[in-house]
Every structure is written in structure tokens, then in C-alpha cells.
Amino acid sequence: MQYELKDAPAFETQTLEVSLGPQHPSTHGVFRMNVVLDGETIVKLKPVMGYLHRNHEKLAENMTWLGSMPYTDRLDYICSMTNNFAYALAVEKLANLEVPERAQYIRVIMAELTRLVNHTLLIGFLLNDLGAFFTPVLYAFREREKILDLFEAVAGSRMMCNYLRFGGVKVDLTSDFIPRARQIINKYPKFLDEFEKLLSENEILMARCQNVGVLPKELAINAGISGPMLRASGVPYDIRKVDGYSIYNRFKFRVPIGEKGDVYDRYYVRILEMRESIKILDQAIKEIPDGEFITKEGGVGARAPRNFKPPKGDAYGRIEAPKGELGFYLVSDGTVKPYRYHVRPPSFINLTILEDMCLGQKVADAIIILGSIDIVLGEVDR
């Protein structure tokens, strides 16, 4: 007996709930997604975090102001220099401290070198998540090592730098830092050209990333998304331009934006941002003046850091970190310890719209959508 299509029996299907993760708790950080699937299509997704909550904020309220500086390194262990930068800005705003010209330039140089490290690694790992290539990761680590060598020369550490201080930086640049930095910066555009030739028009990357994980402009704004994710959705918002903090208003650079806000746009905006960072670094290296690397105002700096007591009050300092807006809200009661210490981490905020970007996508796409957000669990589980 043959059935016509209209007479065919209906098949009932059930959704399947899958827990993706967590990994072993001895890793740097663990994250889990509870995903409900209809076949391979995502119909519900819940991000689960907090497996390695480290009590960062409460710890900071029980140690000296300067004592928290090395702990900020661990928020985003790829970007310790910018973590230091945001915290130092907040404290300086609270204490009304001036930073010498040379120290301002050093901070910008370190921040933009950090942006190169972060974005280069992110692109390498994103391609690894795609299952397409392993080569980009190796290329990324090769370039990263050169910049970490610079960090080690001045800070004594490659990743947990603990380099900035209130009113400046810990030590001045080494005599060969500028020539070495200039050599790296001069060669970086050629590396990016090579990277793009390998990736940007690759049919696997384009097929997997275009029109996947779209983040509409309105949702990005309403959810408080910041950084490359926001700009990939077409919003030209960059705190370096908006606030002009430190000395960023002295440098000429563009704010790249995307069109669709998909995974591909988030990839390509980071490529363009690295090219703009190179422009900033080129200007900063050429213009860096001689002078003091830290202020001596009020016994700050190397003189009496343990006795540092900002006046009573509160302040919020923020920067355009590689992953987005990194801010510190601090309250002082006039003692050697913060009364209240709160971090506004871009990784945690940007993660909140993961479900919105994954609904209707295939389960394999959830991995690259998460990768394109660029999170680090040290910020998420702070």
C-alpha cells in the first residue's frame, strides 16, 4: 500500500538537552553551556559559570590599594598591562594624581602592544574552534612571543606583568626597548597581510562564519556590549575616542566597524583594529619624551606605596581594553584599603547575549560564536 504525502503518518520528535562542558577544574577556567537541541538546531541555551569564583573583589577590600595591582593581572591573564592600566586610572581619578608625560606614553605603548597580542591570539584560537586550521595558532604564538619578550625586559614577567603604578609605571623603559619595539611594529603589517591572505577570503572560514551568530545593533546597545563585539555590529563606539583618557586624544586612528555583526565581522574588525593599533604605536614611539616615569607627588610611587591613602570619595575609571570596556568602581573611606572595590569586566557582560546569538544556529556553530566573543574565565569568574 502506498501513502500519498498528505496521508503520511506524523513523526513526533523530542528535543535533546546536552551539557557542553565543563572542563577539568584544574584548567585556567571552566565554562558550561546547557543546550536544548531540536535535531542539531539550538532552541535554548543557558550559559553556566562560576565554577572557579576567585573572590577577587572581596580580597581587594582587605589589602592595600597597591596590593591589588598584581591581582588585576589575573583578571585577564592575556592582557595584564591593560588590567593594570584601568585600575591605575581609577585610583588616580580618586586621588587626583597627575601622571608624567613619559609615563603616559609608556602606558599607551604597552596597552596597544597588548591589543596586538590579544587579537592575534583570538583569531588563531577562533580558527582552531572552527576545526579548519592549526597553522594560525602557531603563527599567532610566534608573533606573541616577540611582544612578550619586550614585556619581560621591562616588567620582569611575560604574562603577569604588575608593571603600572599609581602616578606612572614601576620602572623606566630599557635602553633598547624603543628600537626593539620599532622593529616589531615595522614588521607587523607584513604579518597581518600574511594572516589575511591565509584567512580572510578562505572559503571554509567564510562559509562557517558569514551570517552566523548575528548580533543586531539594537540588541548590542541595549545589552551593554562593548569593544570589538559592539563595533562589529556597526556601532562606532570606542572609549579611547569617547573619553580620550590618558593621551589617546593626541593620536590619529580610525574606529573600524562591521555591517552584519556576524562571526566574520567580529573576526575582521579585530584585523582592522590591529592595523590601527600599529598606527598608534608608530606615533607614540616617535613622540615619546624624556622625563620622569612616575610622579613623586604626595609620597606616591616608589616612596611610600603601603601608606597610600586616597581621600574619602568614589570614582569609576574605565578603558578600552582589548575585549571591551574594563572599569573599576572604587570607594575610599580614607584608609589604606578600599572600602568598596568592583570590577566591570567585558568578558562577563559580553557573554550575557550568547543565547540570543545561538538560537536557530547549529550546535557546531555555538562553539565558534562563543570563540568570537573572546572571553577569559579570569574575568567571568572573578
Coordinates of C-alpha atoms in Angstrom, one line a residue:
M1 CA 0.0 0.0 0.0
Q2 CA 1.3 3.4 -0.9
Y3 CA 0.6 6.6 1.0
E4 CA 0.2 10.0 -0.5
L5 CA 2.2 12.7 1.2
K6 CA -0.9 14.1 2.9
D7 CA -1.7 10.7 4.4
A8 CA 1.8 10.0 5.7
P9 CA 1.9 9.4 9.5
A10 CA 3.3 12.3 11.5
F11 CA 6.5 11.6 13.4
E12 CA 6.9 13.1 16.9
T13 CA 10.4 14.3 17.7
Q14 CA 11.8 15.2 21.1
T15 CA 14.3 17.8 22.0
L16 CA 17.6 16.8 23.4
E17 CA 19.3 18.6 26.3
V18 CA 23.1 18.5 26.1
S19 CA 25.6 19.8 28.6
L20 CA 28.7 21.2 26.8
G21 CA 31.4 21.3 29.4
P22 CA 32.7 22.0 32.0
Q23 CA 36.3 21.0 31.6
H24 CA 38.5 19.8 34.4
P25 CA 38.7 22.3 37.2
S26 CA 42.5 22.4 37.2
T27 CA 42.4 24.3 33.9
H28 CA 42.6 28.1 33.8
G29 CA 38.8 28.4 33.9
V30 CA 35.8 26.3 33.2
F31 CA 32.6 27.2 31.4
R32 CA 29.5 25.2 30.6
M33 CA 26.6 25.6 28.1
N34 CA 23.3 23.8 28.7
V35 CA 21.9 23.5 25.2
V36 CA 18.5 22.2 24.1
L37 CA 18.6 20.9 20.6
D38 CA 15.9 20.1 18.0
G39 CA 18.0 17.8 15.8
E40 CA 21.2 19.9 15.5
T41 CA 19.4 23.2 15.8
I42 CA 19.7 25.2 19.1
V43 CA 16.3 26.1 20.6
K44 CA 17.6 27.1 24.0
L45 CA 21.0 27.8 25.6
K46 CA 21.9 28.7 29.1
P47 CA 25.5 29.7 29.9
V48 CA 26.6 28.3 33.3
M49 CA 29.5 30.0 35.0
G50 CA 31.0 30.4 38.5
Y51 CA 32.9 27.2 38.8
L52 CA 36.1 28.9 39.8
H53 CA 34.9 32.0 41.5
R54 CA 38.0 33.6 43.0
N55 CA 36.6 36.3 45.3
H56 CA 38.7 38.9 43.6
E57 CA 36.7 41.9 44.8
K58 CA 36.4 40.9 48.4
L59 CA 40.1 40.1 48.5
A60 CA 40.9 43.6 47.2
E61 CA 38.9 45.2 50.1
N62 CA 41.2 43.5 52.6
M63 CA 44.6 44.6 51.2
T64 CA 46.3 47.9 50.5
W65 CA 45.5 49.9 47.4
L66 CA 48.7 48.9 45.7
G67 CA 48.5 45.3 46.9
S68 CA 45.6 44.8 44.5
M69 CA 47.7 45.7 41.4
P70 CA 49.2 42.2 40.8
Y71 CA 45.7 40.7 41.3
T72 CA 44.4 42.7 38.4
D73 CA 46.9 40.8 36.2
R74 CA 44.9 37.6 36.8
L75 CA 41.6 39.0 35.6
D76 CA 42.6 38.7 32.0
Y77 CA 45.9 36.8 32.1
I78 CA 46.4 37.6 28.4
C79 CA 46.1 41.4 28.9
S80 CA 47.7 42.1 32.3
M81 CA 49.1 45.5 31.1
T82 CA 45.6 46.9 30.3
N83 CA 44.2 45.4 33.5
N84 CA 46.8 47.4 35.4
F85 CA 46.0 50.5 33.3
A86 CA 42.3 50.5 34.2
Y87 CA 42.9 50.1 37.9
A88 CA 45.6 52.7 38.0
L89 CA 43.3 55.2 36.2
A90 CA 40.5 54.7 38.7
V91 CA 42.8 55.2 41.7
E92 CA 44.4 58.3 40.1
K93 CA 41.0 59.7 39.5
L94 CA 40.0 59.1 43.1
A95 CA 43.3 60.6 44.4
N96 CA 43.5 63.4 41.8
L97 CA 47.0 62.3 40.8
E98 CA 48.8 63.7 37.7
V99 CA 50.9 61.3 35.6
P100 CA 54.1 62.4 33.9
E101 CA 54.2 62.7 30.1
R102 CA 56.7 59.9 29.6
A103 CA 54.7 57.6 31.8
Q104 CA 51.6 58.3 29.7
Y105 CA 53.3 57.4 26.5
I106 CA 54.7 54.2 28.1
R107 CA 51.2 53.2 29.2
V108 CA 49.8 53.7 25.7
I109 CA 52.6 51.7 24.1
M110 CA 52.1 48.8 26.5
A111 CA 48.3 48.9 26.0
E112 CA 48.4 48.8 22.2
L113 CA 51.1 46.0 22.2
T114 CA 48.7 44.1 24.5
R115 CA 45.8 44.7 22.0
L116 CA 48.0 43.2 19.3
V117 CA 48.7 40.1 21.5
N118 CA 45.0 39.6 22.4
H119 CA 43.6 40.0 18.9
T120 CA 46.3 37.9 17.2
L121 CA 45.7 35.0 19.7
L122 CA 41.9 35.3 19.4
I123 CA 42.0 34.9 15.7
G124 CA 44.3 31.9 16.0
F125 CA 42.0 30.2 18.5
L126 CA 38.9 31.0 16.6
L127 CA 40.2 29.1 13.6
N128 CA 41.1 26.3 15.9
D129 CA 37.5 26.3 17.1
L130 CA 36.4 26.1 13.5
G131 CA 38.4 22.9 13.1
A132 CA 39.8 24.3 9.9
F133 CA 43.4 25.1 10.7
F134 CA 46.0 24.7 13.4
T135 CA 48.5 26.9 11.5
P136 CA 47.0 30.3 12.5
V137 CA 47.5 29.4 16.2
L138 CA 51.2 28.7 15.6
Y139 CA 51.6 32.0 13.6
A140 CA 49.8 33.8 16.5
F141 CA 52.1 32.4 19.2
R142 CA 55.1 33.2 17.1
E143 CA 54.2 36.9 17.0
R144 CA 53.1 37.0 20.6
E145 CA 56.4 35.7 21.8
K146 CA 58.2 38.7 20.4
I147 CA 55.9 41.2 22.3
L148 CA 56.1 39.2 25.5
D149 CA 59.9 39.4 25.3
L150 CA 59.5 43.2 25.4
F151 CA 57.2 43.0 28.4
E152 CA 59.7 40.7 30.2
A153 CA 62.5 43.2 29.5
V154 CA 60.8 46.0 31.4
A155 CA 58.5 44.2 33.9
G156 CA 60.4 41.1 34.6
S157 CA 57.5 38.9 33.7
R158 CA 56.0 37.8 30.4
M159 CA 52.3 37.5 31.4
M160 CA 51.6 38.7 35.0
C161 CA 53.4 42.0 34.5
N162 CA 52.4 44.0 37.5
Y163 CA 54.0 47.0 35.8
L164 CA 51.9 50.0 36.3
R165 CA 51.9 52.1 39.5
F166 CA 49.7 55.0 40.7
G167 CA 51.1 58.0 39.0
G168 CA 53.2 56.2 36.4
V169 CA 54.9 52.9 35.9
K170 CA 57.2 50.7 38.0
V171 CA 60.5 51.2 36.1
D172 CA 61.6 53.2 33.0
L173 CA 62.0 51.5 29.6
T174 CA 65.3 49.7 29.0
S175 CA 67.7 51.4 26.7
D176 CA 67.0 49.0 23.8
F177 CA 63.2 48.9 24.3
I178 CA 62.2 51.5 21.7
P179 CA 64.5 50.1 18.9
R180 CA 63.2 46.6 19.5
A181 CA 59.6 47.8 19.7
R182 CA 60.0 49.7 16.4
Q183 CA 61.4 46.6 14.7
I184 CA 58.4 44.6 15.8
I185 CA 55.9 47.3 14.7
N186 CA 57.5 47.8 11.3
K187 CA 57.2 44.1 10.6
Y188 CA 53.7 43.5 11.9
P189 CA 51.8 44.8 8.9
K190 CA 53.6 42.2 6.7
F191 CA 52.5 39.5 9.2
L192 CA 48.9 40.8 9.1
D193 CA 49.0 40.7 5.3
E194 CA 50.2 37.1 5.5
F195 CA 47.5 36.3 8.1
E196 CA 44.8 37.8 5.9
K197 CA 46.0 36.1 2.8
L198 CA 45.6 32.8 4.6
L199 CA 42.3 33.6 6.2
S200 CA 40.1 36.5 5.1
E201 CA 38.9 35.0 1.8
N202 CA 39.3 31.4 2.7
E203 CA 36.1 29.6 1.7
I204 CA 35.9 27.5 4.8
L205 CA 36.1 30.5 7.1
M206 CA 33.6 32.4 5.0
A207 CA 31.1 29.6 4.8
R208 CA 31.3 28.9 8.5
C209 CA 31.4 32.4 9.8
Q210 CA 29.2 34.6 7.5
N211 CA 25.6 35.1 8.6
V212 CA 26.3 33.0 11.7
G213 CA 25.8 34.3 15.3
V214 CA 24.4 37.7 14.1
L215 CA 24.2 40.3 16.9
P216 CA 21.8 43.2 15.9
K217 CA 23.0 46.7 16.6
E218 CA 20.0 47.5 18.8
L219 CA 20.5 44.4 21.0
A220 CA 24.2 45.0 21.3
I221 CA 23.5 48.6 22.6
N222 CA 20.7 47.5 25.0
A223 CA 22.7 44.6 26.4
G224 CA 25.7 46.9 27.3
I225 CA 28.0 45.1 24.9
S226 CA 31.3 46.9 24.3
G227 CA 34.6 46.5 22.4
P228 CA 35.1 44.7 19.1
M229 CA 31.8 42.9 19.5
L230 CA 29.8 46.2 19.6
R231 CA 31.8 47.7 16.7
A232 CA 31.3 44.6 14.6
S233 CA 27.6 45.2 14.9
G234 CA 28.0 48.7 13.3
V235 CA 28.3 50.9 16.4
P236 CA 31.4 53.2 16.2
Y237 CA 31.9 53.4 20.0
D238 CA 35.5 53.3 21.3
I239 CA 36.3 54.6 24.8
R240 CA 39.7 55.8 23.5
K241 CA 37.8 58.3 21.3
V242 CA 34.8 58.9 23.6
D243 CA 36.7 59.6 26.8
G244 CA 40.1 60.5 25.3
Y245 CA 41.6 59.0 28.5
S246 CA 45.4 59.2 29.1
I247 CA 46.8 60.8 26.0
Y248 CA 44.7 59.0 23.3
N249 CA 43.3 62.2 22.0
R250 CA 46.8 63.0 20.6
F251 CA 46.9 60.1 18.2
K252 CA 45.2 59.7 14.8
F253 CA 43.4 56.4 14.3
R254 CA 40.1 55.2 12.9
V255 CA 37.4 53.1 14.6
P256 CA 36.6 50.1 12.4
I257 CA 33.1 48.9 12.3
G258 CA 31.3 45.9 10.8
E259 CA 28.0 45.6 8.9
K260 CA 26.1 42.5 9.9
G261 CA 27.5 41.7 13.3
D262 CA 28.2 38.1 12.5
V263 CA 31.2 35.9 13.4
Y264 CA 33.0 37.0 10.3
D265 CA 32.6 40.7 11.1
R266 CA 33.9 40.1 14.6
Y267 CA 36.9 38.4 13.1
Y268 CA 37.6 41.1 10.6
V269 CA 37.1 44.1 12.9
R270 CA 39.9 42.7 15.0
I271 CA 42.2 42.5 12.0
L272 CA 41.4 46.2 11.2
E273 CA 41.9 47.2 14.9
M274 CA 45.3 45.7 14.9
R275 CA 46.2 47.9 11.9
E276 CA 45.0 50.9 13.8
S277 CA 47.0 49.9 16.9
I278 CA 50.1 49.8 14.7
K279 CA 49.4 53.4 13.7
I280 CA 49.0 54.5 17.4
L281 CA 52.2 52.7 18.3
D282 CA 54.2 54.2 15.5
Q283 CA 53.1 57.7 16.6
A284 CA 53.7 57.0 20.3
I285 CA 57.2 55.6 19.7
K286 CA 58.2 58.6 17.6
E287 CA 56.8 61.2 20.1
I288 CA 57.8 59.7 23.5
P289 CA 59.5 62.4 25.5
D290 CA 62.3 62.1 28.1
G291 CA 61.4 62.7 31.7
E292 CA 60.1 61.1 34.9
F293 CA 58.4 57.7 34.6
I294 CA 56.4 58.1 37.9
T295 CA 55.2 61.1 39.9
K296 CA 56.6 61.7 43.4
E297 CA 53.5 63.8 44.4
G298 CA 52.4 63.2 47.9
G299 CA 54.8 60.3 48.5
V300 CA 53.2 58.2 45.8
G301 CA 55.2 55.9 43.6
A302 CA 58.3 54.3 44.9
R303 CA 58.4 56.3 48.1
A304 CA 55.5 55.1 50.4
P305 CA 53.1 52.8 48.5
R306 CA 52.0 51.0 51.6
N307 CA 50.9 54.2 53.3
F308 CA 48.9 55.5 50.3
K309 CA 45.6 56.8 51.4
P310 CA 43.3 58.4 48.8
P311 CA 40.8 60.9 50.2
K312 CA 37.2 59.8 51.0
G313 CA 35.1 59.5 47.9
D314 CA 34.3 57.3 45.0
A315 CA 35.5 57.1 41.4
Y316 CA 35.0 55.0 38.3
G317 CA 37.8 54.6 35.9
R318 CA 37.5 52.8 32.5
I319 CA 39.5 52.0 29.4
E320 CA 39.0 50.4 26.0
A321 CA 40.6 47.0 26.9
P322 CA 41.1 44.6 24.0
K323 CA 37.9 42.7 24.9
G324 CA 35.8 45.8 25.6
E325 CA 35.1 48.3 28.5
L326 CA 37.1 47.4 31.5
G327 CA 36.1 49.5 34.5
F328 CA 36.9 49.7 38.2
Y329 CA 34.5 51.3 40.7
L330 CA 36.3 52.3 43.9
V331 CA 35.1 53.7 47.2
S332 CA 37.6 55.2 49.7
D333 CA 37.0 55.8 53.4
G334 CA 40.4 57.5 53.7
T335 CA 42.3 54.4 54.9
V336 CA 45.0 52.3 53.3
K337 CA 42.4 49.8 52.0
P338 CA 39.4 50.2 49.6
Y339 CA 36.0 50.4 51.3
R340 CA 34.4 49.0 48.1
Y341 CA 36.1 47.6 45.0
H342 CA 34.1 46.5 42.0
V343 CA 35.1 45.4 38.5
R344 CA 33.1 45.9 35.3
P345 CA 34.6 43.0 33.2
P346 CA 33.9 43.0 29.4
S347 CA 34.1 39.2 29.2
F348 CA 31.2 38.7 31.6
I349 CA 29.0 41.4 30.1
N350 CA 29.6 40.3 26.5
L351 CA 28.8 36.7 27.5
T352 CA 25.2 37.6 28.5
I353 CA 23.9 37.6 24.9
L354 CA 25.3 34.2 24.0
E355 CA 21.9 32.6 23.8
D356 CA 20.5 35.4 21.5
M357 CA 23.3 34.8 19.0
C358 CA 23.0 31.0 19.1
L359 CA 19.2 30.5 18.8
G360 CA 18.4 28.8 15.4
Q361 CA 22.1 28.0 14.8
K362 CA 23.6 24.5 14.6
V363 CA 25.3 23.1 17.7
A364 CA 28.7 23.2 16.0
D365 CA 28.2 27.0 15.4
A366 CA 27.8 27.6 19.1
I367 CA 31.5 26.8 19.6
I368 CA 32.6 29.5 17.1
I369 CA 30.1 32.0 18.3
L370 CA 31.5 31.6 21.8
G371 CA 35.0 31.9 20.4
S372 CA 34.2 35.1 18.5
I373 CA 33.0 36.8 21.8
D374 CA 36.5 36.4 23.2
I375 CA 36.1 35.7 26.9
V376 CA 38.6 34.8 29.5
L377 CA 37.3 33.0 32.6
G378 CA 39.5 35.0 35.0
E379 CA 37.1 38.0 34.3
V380 CA 34.0 35.9 34.1
D381 CA 34.6 34.1 37.4
R382 CA 36.3 37.0 39.2

